[in-house]
Short mmCIF file of C-alpha atoms and ligand atoms in Angstrom, two decimals:
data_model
loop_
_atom_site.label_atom_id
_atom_site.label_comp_id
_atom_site.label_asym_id
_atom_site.label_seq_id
_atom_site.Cartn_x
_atom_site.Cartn_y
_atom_site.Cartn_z
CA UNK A 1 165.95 -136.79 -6.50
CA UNK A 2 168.52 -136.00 -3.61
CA UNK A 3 171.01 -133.02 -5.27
CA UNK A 4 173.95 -131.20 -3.89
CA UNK A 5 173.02 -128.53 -6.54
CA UNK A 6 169.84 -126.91 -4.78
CA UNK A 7 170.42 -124.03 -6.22
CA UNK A 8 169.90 -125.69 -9.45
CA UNK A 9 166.18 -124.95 -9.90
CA UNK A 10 165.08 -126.87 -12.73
CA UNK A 11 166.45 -130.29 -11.20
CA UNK A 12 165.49 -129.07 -7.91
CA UNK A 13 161.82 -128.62 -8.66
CA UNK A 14 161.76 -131.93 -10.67
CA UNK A 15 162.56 -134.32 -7.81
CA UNK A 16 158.99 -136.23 -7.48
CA UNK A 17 159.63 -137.23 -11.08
CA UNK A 18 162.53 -139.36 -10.68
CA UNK A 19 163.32 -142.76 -8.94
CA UNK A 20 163.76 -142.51 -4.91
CA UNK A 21 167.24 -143.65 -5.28
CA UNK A 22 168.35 -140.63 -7.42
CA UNK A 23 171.04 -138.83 -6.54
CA UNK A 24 173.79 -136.57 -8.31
CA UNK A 25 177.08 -136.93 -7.58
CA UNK A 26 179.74 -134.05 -6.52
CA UNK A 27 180.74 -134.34 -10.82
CA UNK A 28 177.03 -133.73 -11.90
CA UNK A 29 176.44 -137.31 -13.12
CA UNK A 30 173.39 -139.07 -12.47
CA UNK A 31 173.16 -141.77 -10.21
CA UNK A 32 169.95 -143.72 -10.07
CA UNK A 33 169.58 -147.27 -7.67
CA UNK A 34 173.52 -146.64 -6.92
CA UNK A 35 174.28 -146.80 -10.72
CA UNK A 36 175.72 -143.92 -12.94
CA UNK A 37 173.11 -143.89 -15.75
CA UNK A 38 175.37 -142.78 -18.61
CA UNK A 39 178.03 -145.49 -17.86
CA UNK A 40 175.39 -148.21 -17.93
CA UNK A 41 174.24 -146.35 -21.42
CA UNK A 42 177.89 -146.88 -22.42
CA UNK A 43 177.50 -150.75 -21.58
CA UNK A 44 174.43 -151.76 -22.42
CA UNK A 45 174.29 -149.15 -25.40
CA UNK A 46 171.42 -146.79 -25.84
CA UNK A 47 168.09 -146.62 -25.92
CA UNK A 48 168.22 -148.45 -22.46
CA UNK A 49 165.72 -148.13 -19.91
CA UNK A 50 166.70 -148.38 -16.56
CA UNK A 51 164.41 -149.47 -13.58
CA UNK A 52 164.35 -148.83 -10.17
CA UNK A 53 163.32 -151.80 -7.92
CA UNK A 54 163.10 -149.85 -4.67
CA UNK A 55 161.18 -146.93 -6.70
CA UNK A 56 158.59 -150.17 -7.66
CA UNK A 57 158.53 -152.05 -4.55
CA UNK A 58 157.91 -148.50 -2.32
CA UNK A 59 155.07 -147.78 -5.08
CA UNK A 60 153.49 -151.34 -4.12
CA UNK A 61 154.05 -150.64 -0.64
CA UNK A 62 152.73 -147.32 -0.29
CA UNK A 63 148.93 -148.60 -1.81
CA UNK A 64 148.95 -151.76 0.23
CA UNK A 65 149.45 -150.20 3.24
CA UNK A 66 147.09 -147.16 2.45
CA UNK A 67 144.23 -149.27 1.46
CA UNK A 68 145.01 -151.30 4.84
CA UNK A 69 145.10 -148.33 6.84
CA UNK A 70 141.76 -146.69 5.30
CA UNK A 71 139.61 -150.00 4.82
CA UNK A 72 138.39 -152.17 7.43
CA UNK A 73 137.17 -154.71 4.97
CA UNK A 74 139.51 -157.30 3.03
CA UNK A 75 141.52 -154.99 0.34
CA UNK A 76 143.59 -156.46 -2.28
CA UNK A 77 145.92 -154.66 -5.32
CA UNK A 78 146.49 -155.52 -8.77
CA UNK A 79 148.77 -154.42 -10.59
CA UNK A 80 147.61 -153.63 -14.41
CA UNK A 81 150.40 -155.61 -16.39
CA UNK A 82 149.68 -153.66 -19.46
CA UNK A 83 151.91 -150.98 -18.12
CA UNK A 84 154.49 -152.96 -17.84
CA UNK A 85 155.32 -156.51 -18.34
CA UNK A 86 158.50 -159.15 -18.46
CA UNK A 87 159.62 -161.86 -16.49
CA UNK A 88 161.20 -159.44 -13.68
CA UNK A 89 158.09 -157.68 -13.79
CA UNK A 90 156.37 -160.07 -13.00
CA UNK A 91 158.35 -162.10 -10.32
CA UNK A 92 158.59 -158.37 -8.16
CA UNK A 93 154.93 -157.91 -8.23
CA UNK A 94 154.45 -161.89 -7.16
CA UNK A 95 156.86 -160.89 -4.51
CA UNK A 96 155.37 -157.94 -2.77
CA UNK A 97 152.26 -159.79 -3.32
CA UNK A 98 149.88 -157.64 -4.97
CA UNK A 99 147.77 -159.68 -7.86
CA UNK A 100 148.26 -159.14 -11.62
CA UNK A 101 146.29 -157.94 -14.25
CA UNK A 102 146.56 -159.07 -17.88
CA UNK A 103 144.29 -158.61 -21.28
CA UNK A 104 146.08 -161.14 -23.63
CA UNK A 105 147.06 -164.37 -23.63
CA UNK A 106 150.61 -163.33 -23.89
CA UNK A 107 150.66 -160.92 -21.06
CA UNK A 108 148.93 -164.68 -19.33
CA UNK A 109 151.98 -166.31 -20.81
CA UNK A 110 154.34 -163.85 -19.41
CA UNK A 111 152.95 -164.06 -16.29
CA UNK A 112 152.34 -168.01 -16.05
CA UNK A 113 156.20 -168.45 -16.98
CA UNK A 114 157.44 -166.27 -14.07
CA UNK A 115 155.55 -168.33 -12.10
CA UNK A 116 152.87 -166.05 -11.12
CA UNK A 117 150.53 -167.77 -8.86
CA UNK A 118 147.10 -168.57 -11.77
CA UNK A 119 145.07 -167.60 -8.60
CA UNK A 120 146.31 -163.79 -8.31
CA UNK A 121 145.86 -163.23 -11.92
CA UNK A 122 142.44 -161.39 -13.64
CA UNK A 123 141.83 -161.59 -17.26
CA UNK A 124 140.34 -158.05 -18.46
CA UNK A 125 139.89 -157.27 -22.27
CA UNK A 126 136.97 -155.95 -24.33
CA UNK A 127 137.33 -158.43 -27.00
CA UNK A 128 138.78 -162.16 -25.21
CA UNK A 129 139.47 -164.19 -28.09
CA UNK A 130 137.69 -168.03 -27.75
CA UNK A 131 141.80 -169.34 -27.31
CA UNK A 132 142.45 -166.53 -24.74
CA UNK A 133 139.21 -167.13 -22.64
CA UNK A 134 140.50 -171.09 -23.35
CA UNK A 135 144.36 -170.57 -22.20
CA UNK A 136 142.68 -168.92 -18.73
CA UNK A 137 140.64 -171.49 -17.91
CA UNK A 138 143.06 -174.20 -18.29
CA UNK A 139 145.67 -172.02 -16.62
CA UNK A 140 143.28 -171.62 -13.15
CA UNK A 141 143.19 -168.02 -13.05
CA UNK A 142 141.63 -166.39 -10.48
CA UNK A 143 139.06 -163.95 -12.45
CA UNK A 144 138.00 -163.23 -15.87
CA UNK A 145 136.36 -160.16 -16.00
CA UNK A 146 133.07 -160.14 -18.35
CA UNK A 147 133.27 -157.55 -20.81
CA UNK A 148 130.14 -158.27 -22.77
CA UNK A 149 126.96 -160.20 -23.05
CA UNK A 150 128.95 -162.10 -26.50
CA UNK A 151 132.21 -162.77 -23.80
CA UNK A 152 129.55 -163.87 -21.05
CA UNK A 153 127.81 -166.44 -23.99
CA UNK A 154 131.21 -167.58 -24.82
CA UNK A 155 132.23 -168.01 -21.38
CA UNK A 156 129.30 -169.87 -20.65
CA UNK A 157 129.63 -172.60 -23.40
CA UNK A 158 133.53 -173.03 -22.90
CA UNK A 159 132.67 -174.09 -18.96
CA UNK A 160 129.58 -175.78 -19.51
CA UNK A 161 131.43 -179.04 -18.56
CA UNK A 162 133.92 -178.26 -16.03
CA UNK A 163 133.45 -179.93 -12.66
CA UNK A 164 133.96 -176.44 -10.84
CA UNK A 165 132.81 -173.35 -11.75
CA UNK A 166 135.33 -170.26 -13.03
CA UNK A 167 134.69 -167.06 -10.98
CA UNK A 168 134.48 -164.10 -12.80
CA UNK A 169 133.54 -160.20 -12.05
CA UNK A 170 130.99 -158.00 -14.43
CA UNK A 171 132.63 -154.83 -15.86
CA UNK A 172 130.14 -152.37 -16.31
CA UNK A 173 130.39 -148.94 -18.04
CA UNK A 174 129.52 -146.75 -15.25
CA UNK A 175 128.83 -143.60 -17.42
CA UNK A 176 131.02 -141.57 -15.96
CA UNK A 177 133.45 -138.81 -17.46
CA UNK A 178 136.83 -137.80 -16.53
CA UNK A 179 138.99 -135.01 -17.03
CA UNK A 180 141.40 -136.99 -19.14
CA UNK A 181 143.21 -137.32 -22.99
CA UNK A 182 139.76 -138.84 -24.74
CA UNK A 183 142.07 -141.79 -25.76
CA UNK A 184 142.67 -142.43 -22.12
CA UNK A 185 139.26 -142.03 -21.09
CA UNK A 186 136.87 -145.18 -20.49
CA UNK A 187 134.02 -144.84 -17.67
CA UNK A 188 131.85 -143.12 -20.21
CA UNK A 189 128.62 -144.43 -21.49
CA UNK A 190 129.91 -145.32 -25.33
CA UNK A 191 132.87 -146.40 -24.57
CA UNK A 192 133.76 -149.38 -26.08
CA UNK A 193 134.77 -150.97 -22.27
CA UNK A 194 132.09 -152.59 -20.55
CA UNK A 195 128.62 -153.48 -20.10
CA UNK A 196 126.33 -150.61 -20.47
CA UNK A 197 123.97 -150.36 -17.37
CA UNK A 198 120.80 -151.35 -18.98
CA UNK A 199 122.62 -154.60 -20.18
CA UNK A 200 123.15 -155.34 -16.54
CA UNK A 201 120.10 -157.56 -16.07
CA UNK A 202 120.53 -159.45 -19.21
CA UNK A 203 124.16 -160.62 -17.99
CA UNK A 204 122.53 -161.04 -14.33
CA UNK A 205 119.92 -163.63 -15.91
CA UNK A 206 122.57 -165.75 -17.68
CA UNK A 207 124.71 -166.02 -14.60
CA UNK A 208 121.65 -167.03 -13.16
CA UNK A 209 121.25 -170.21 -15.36
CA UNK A 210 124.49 -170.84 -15.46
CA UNK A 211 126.08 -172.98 -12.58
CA UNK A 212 129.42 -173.10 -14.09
CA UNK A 213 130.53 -169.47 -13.49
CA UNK A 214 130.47 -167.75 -10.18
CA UNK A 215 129.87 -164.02 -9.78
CA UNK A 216 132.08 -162.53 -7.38
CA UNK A 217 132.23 -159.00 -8.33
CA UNK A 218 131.99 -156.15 -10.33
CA UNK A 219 134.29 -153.48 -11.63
CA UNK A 220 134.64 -150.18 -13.51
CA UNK A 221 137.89 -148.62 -14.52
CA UNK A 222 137.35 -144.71 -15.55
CA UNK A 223 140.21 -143.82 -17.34
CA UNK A 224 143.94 -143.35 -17.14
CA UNK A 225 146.40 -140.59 -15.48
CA UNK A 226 143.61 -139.23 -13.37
CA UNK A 227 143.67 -136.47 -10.81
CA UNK A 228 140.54 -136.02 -9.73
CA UNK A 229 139.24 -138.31 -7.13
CA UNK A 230 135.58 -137.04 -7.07
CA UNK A 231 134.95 -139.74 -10.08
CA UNK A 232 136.34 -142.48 -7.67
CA UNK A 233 133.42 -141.73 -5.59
CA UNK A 234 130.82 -141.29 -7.99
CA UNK A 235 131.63 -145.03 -9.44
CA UNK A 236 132.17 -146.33 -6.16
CA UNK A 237 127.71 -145.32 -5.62
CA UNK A 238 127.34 -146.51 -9.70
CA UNK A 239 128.82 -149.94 -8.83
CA UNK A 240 126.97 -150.81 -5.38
CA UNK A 241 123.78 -149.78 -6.74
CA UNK A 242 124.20 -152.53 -9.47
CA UNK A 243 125.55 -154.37 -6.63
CA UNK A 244 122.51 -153.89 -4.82
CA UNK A 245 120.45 -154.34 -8.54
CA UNK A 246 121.79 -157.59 -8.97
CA UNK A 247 121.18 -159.09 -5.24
CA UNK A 248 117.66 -157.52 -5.26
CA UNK A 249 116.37 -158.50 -8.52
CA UNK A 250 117.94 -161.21 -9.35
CA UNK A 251 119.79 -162.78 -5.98
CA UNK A 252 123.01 -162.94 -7.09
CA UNK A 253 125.56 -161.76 -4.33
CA UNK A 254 128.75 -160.30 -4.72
CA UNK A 255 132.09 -160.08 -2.81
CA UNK A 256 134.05 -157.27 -4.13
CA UNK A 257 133.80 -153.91 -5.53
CA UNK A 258 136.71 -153.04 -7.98
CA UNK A 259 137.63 -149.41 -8.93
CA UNK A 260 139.84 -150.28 -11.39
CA UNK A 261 143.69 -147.94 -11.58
CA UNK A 262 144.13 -144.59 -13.25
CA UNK A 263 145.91 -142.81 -10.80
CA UNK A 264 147.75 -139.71 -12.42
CA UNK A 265 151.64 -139.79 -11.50
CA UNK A 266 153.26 -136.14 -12.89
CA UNK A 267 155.55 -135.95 -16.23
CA UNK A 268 156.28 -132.64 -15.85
CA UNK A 269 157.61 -131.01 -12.49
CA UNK A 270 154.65 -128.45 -12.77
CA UNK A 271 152.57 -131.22 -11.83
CA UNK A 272 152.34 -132.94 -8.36
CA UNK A 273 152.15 -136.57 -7.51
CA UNK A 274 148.89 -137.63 -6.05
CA UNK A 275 148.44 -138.42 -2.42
CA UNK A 276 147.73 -141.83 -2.36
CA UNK A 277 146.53 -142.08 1.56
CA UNK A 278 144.08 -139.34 0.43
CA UNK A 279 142.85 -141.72 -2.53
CA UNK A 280 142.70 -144.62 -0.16
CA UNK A 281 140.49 -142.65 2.12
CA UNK A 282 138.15 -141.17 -0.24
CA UNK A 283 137.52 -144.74 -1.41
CA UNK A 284 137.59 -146.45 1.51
CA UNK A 285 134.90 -144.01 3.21
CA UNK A 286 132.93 -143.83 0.14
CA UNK A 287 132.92 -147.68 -0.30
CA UNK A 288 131.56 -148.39 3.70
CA UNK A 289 129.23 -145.34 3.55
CA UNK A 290 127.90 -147.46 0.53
CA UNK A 291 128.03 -150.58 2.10
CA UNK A 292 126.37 -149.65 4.90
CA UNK A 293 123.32 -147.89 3.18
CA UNK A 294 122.82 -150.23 1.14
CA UNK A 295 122.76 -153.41 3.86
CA UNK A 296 126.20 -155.00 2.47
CA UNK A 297 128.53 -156.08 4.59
CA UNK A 298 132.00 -154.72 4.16
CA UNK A 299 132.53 -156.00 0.35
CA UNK A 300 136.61 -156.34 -0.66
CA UNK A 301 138.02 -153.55 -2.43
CA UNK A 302 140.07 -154.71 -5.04
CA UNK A 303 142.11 -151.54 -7.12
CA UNK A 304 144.21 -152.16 -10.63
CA UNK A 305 146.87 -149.66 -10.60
CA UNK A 306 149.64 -149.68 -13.59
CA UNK A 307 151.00 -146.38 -14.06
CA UNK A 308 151.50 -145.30 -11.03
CA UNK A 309 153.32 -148.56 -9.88
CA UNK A 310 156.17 -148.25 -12.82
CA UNK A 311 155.93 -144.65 -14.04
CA UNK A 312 158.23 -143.11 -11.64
CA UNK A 313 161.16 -146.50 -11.62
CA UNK A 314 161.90 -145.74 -15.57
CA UNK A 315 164.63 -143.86 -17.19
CA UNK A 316 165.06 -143.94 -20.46
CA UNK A 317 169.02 -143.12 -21.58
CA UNK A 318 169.19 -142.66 -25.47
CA UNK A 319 172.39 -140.87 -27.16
CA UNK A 320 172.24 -137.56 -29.25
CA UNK A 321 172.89 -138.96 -32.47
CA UNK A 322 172.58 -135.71 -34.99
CA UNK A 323 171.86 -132.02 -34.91
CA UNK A 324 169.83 -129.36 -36.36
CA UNK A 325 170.27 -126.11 -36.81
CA UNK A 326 166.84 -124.25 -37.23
CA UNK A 327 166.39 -120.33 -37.17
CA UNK A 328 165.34 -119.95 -33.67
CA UNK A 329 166.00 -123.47 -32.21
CA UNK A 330 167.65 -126.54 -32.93
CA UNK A 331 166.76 -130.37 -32.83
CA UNK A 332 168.54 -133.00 -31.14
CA UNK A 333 168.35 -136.44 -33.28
CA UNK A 334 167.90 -139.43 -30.71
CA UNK A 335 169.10 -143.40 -31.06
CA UNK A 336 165.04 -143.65 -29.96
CA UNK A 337 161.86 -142.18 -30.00
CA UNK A 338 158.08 -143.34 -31.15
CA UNK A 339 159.23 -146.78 -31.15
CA UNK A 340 159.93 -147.14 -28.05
CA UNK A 341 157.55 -144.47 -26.55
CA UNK A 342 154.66 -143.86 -28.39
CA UNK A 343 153.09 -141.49 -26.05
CA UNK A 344 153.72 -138.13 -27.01
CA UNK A 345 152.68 -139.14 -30.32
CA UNK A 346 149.97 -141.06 -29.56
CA UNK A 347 148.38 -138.60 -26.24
CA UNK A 348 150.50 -135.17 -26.59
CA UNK A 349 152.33 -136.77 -23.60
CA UNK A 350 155.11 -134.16 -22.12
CA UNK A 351 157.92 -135.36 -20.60
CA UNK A 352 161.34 -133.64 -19.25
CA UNK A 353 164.75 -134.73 -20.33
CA UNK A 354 168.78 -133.99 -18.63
CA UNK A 355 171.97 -134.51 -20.02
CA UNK A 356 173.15 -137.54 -17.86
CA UNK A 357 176.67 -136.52 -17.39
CA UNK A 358 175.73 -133.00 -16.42
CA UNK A 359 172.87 -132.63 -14.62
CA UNK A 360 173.82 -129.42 -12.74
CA UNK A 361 175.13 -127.33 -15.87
CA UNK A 362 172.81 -124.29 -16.41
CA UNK A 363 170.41 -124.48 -18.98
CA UNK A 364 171.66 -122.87 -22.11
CA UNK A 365 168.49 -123.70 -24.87
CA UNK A 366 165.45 -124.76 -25.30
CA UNK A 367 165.60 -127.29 -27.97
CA UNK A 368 163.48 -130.27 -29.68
CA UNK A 369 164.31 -133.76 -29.10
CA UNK A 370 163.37 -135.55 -32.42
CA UNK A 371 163.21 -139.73 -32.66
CA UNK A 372 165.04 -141.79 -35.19
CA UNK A 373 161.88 -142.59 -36.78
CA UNK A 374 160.65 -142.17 -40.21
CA UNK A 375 157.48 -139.82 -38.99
CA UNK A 376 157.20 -136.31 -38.73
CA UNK A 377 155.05 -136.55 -35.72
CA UNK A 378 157.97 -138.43 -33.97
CA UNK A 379 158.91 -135.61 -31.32
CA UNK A 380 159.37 -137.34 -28.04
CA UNK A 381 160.09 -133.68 -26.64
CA UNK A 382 158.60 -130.03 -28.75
CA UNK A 383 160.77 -127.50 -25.57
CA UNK A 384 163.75 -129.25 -23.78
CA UNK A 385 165.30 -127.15 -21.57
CA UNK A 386 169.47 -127.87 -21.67
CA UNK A 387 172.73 -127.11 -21.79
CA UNK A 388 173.93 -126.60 -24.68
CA UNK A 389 173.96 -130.11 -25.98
CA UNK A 390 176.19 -132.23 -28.32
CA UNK A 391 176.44 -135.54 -30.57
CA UNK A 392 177.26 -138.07 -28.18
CA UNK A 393 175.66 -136.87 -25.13
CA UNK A 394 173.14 -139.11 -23.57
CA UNK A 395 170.08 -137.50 -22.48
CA UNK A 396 167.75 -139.05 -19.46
CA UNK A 397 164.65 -139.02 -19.76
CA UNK A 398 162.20 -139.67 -16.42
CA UNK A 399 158.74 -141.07 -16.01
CA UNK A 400 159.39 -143.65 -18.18
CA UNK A 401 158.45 -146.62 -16.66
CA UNK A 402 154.93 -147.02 -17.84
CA UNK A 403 153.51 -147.80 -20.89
CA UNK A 404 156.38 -147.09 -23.18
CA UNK A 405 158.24 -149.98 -23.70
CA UNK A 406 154.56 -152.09 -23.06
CA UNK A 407 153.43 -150.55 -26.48
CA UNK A 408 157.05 -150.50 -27.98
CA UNK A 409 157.16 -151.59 -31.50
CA UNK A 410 159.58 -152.11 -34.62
CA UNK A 411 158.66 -149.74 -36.83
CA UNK A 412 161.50 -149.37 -39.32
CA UNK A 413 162.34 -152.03 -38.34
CA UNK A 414 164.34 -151.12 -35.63
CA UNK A 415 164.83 -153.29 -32.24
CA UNK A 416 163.52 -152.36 -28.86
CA UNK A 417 165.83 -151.55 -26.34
CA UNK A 418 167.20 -153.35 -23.83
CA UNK A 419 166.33 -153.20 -19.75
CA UNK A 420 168.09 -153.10 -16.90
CA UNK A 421 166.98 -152.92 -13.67
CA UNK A 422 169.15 -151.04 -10.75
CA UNK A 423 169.71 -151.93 -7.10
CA UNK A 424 171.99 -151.29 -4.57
CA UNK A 425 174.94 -149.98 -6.84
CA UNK A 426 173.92 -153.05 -8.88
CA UNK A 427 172.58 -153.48 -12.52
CA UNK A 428 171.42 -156.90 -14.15
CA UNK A 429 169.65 -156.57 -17.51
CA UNK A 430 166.25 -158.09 -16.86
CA UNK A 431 165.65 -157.98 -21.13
CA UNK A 432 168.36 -157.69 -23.93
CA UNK A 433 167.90 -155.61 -26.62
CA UNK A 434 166.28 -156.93 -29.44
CA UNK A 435 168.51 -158.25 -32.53
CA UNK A 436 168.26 -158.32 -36.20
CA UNK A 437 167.89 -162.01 -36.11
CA UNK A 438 164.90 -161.21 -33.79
CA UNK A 439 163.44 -159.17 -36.27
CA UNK A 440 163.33 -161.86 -38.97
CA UNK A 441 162.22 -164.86 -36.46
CA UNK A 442 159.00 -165.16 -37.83
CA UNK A 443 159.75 -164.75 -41.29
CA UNK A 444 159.62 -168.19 -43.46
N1 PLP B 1 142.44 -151.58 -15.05
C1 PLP B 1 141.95 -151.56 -16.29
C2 PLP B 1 140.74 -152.36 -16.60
C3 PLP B 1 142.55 -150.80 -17.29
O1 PLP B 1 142.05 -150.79 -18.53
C4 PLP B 1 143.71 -150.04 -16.97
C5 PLP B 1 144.38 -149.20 -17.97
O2 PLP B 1 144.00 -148.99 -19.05
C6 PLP B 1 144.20 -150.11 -15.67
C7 PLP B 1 143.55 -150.88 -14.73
C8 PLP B 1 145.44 -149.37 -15.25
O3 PLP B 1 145.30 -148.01 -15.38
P1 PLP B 1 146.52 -147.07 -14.91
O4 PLP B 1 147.74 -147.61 -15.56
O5 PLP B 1 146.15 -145.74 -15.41
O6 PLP B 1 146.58 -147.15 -13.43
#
């Protein structure tokens, strides 16, 4: 965030967690892609998240090039729709061509309608329904990643006729732990993600017999919001040596090694972003160290962020709707909350809120910003730090981008908010908000 207000600390030391294109103008309003954020919350009405396209397309950049720079092998990026996904989405990511991950037929449906190229696209999940596994063959994806030996048996009777075989990647569970929320966490031995080692020669066998899928590669994805790279590494050696398991025992060879995302982007401005040349490099070394002891040529390294491709671009603008007074604090009743970001009910998330039309003010009270849900646990924020605050305001709320509106539901029946996304002094909405005649679409 660029401010004329350095001596405004809390903004000041808060910058990594807005968009690039964030700025605050000589009257204290936020600006974000050229756009003042609380007049688009006047137009498009609140909750409205706003997106950033240079924040996403510099985010797709910055890995592309990194992995480029580090890696002397073939290197490719997917993006992990679950983060984030609509038809805008979608049609950016085709554009600064990374691939696209999706774990549902409708996140395949999504993508397929924006006219995602079927050949970029990998289909991960733990538990592919038979019409899922169906919808991705017919569509020509690229990959399905196997998630189990009862996926891999599925998989195997659902091609046995097609003239030419599906290519699909192993996802093992590398056994590894992170220093992550447990829900978030999913390299470990029992998770419930991917082939346990010792099932590894069981799935090798069946590709064996089975002409009609392919093998191409093998994958492990640790966790989520990660900050420590030394697990990188340490599944980086877990997957070659099944790599290496799998050509020496039972000659199948792959072509690519993928990590999987989980790169940790900061919610709070005591945290720092991650250096994502340093992440390229670790992997990138580790990966041709391992390549090279183990007799492999240079095998493509494939990586899945989500996160840390969206995060950063979202704001989300709700209004203060109601107050409370309460002995030592008081609680500031949003238009929004749990249902459209489940996180810091779901994973303790943090995150850091301003009031939109006066960034600069000096903070006044530390207060709680309570949803519009009917939960007690529905506290998007427990300690905002604001001016003082009144009914009306509209509070912005950054970081917002990823995985909030992606697991946004209707409780209470209440729609999701609309999206915009911002450009240039531009806005187009990219998804209206959700109506009442929505809500009863599917009623008969
Ligand atoms: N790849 C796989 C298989 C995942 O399950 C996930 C997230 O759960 C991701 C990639 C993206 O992770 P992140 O959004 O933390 O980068």
């Amino acid at each position: 965030m660029k401010t004329r207000y350095p001596h405004n600390q809390p903004i000041a030391a808060a910058m990594h967690l807005w968009p690039l294109t964030t700025v605050i103008d000589e009257r204290g309003r936020l600006i974000i892609g050229g756009c003042d954020a609380a007049t688009l919350a006047h137009g498009y009405g609140t909750p409205l998240y706003i997106f950033d396209e240079a924040t996403i397309r510099a985010a797709c950049r910055t890995y592309r090039a990194a992995l480029a720079s580090c890696y002397r092998g073939e290197t490719t990026v997917h993006y992990a729709s679950k983060a984030l996904l609509n038809t805008a989405i979608a049609r950016l990511i085709a554009d600064e061509e990374l691939g696209l991950d999706v774990v549902s037929g409708g996140e395949l449906y999504v993508a397929l309608r924006a006219g995602f190229p079927p050949q970029r696209i990998h289909l991960h999940g733990n538990a592919k329904t038979r019409d899922e596994l169906e919808q991705a063959l017919a569509a020509g994806i690229g990959q399905i990643v196997i998630d189990n030996l009862d996926e891999l048996e599925m998989l195997v009777n659902l091609t046995a006729h097609r003239p030419y075989p599906q290519a699909v990647a192993l996802r093992i569970a590398p056994d590894i732990a992170t220093d992550t929320h447990a829900h978030i966490q999913t390299g470990h031995a029992a998770s419930k993600f991917g082939l346990p080692l010792a099932a590894l020669d069981a799935a090798a066998t069946r590709l064996r017999e089975t002409s009609s899928l392919t093998l191409t590669g093998i994958h492990a994805h640790l966790g989520s919001q990660l900050f420590d790279l030394k697990p990188y590494a340490a599944a980086i050696d877990v997957l070659l040596d099944s790599a290496a398991r799998l050509r020496d025992y039972h000659e199948l060879t792959i072509e690519e090694i993928n990590i999987g995302g989980g790169v940790g982007v900061p919610y709070t401005a005591d945290q720092r972003p991650m250096d994502i040349h340093a992440y390229a490099a670790l992997i990138a070394d580790t990966l041709t160290y391992g390549c090279l002891q183990r007799g492999f040529p240079l095998l493509r390294l494939v990586i899945e962020p989500g996160r840390s491709i969206v995060a950063r671009a979202g704001v989300a603008l709700y209004t203060i709707v109601a107050t409370k007074p309460l002995p030592h604090t008081r609680l500031l009743h949003i238009d929004g909350g749990m249902g459209d970001n489940i996180r810091p009910a779901l994973y303790d998330a943090h995150y850091t809120v301003v009031l939109a039309e006066r960034v600069d003010a000096a903070v006044e009270e530390v207060v709680g910003i309570t949803g519009r849900y009917c939960e007690s646990g529905d506290v998007l924020i427990r300690a905002a730090h604001l001016p003082r605050a009144r009914v009306g305001d509209i509070l912005a709320v950054p970081v917002a981008g990823a995985y909030t509106l992606s697991m946004a539901g209707t409780y209470n029946l209440v729609p999701r908010p609309a999206v915009v996304m911002v450009k240039d002094g531009a806005a187009r909405l990219i998804q209206r908000r959700e109506t009442y005649d929505d809500l009863v679409a599917r009623d008969v």
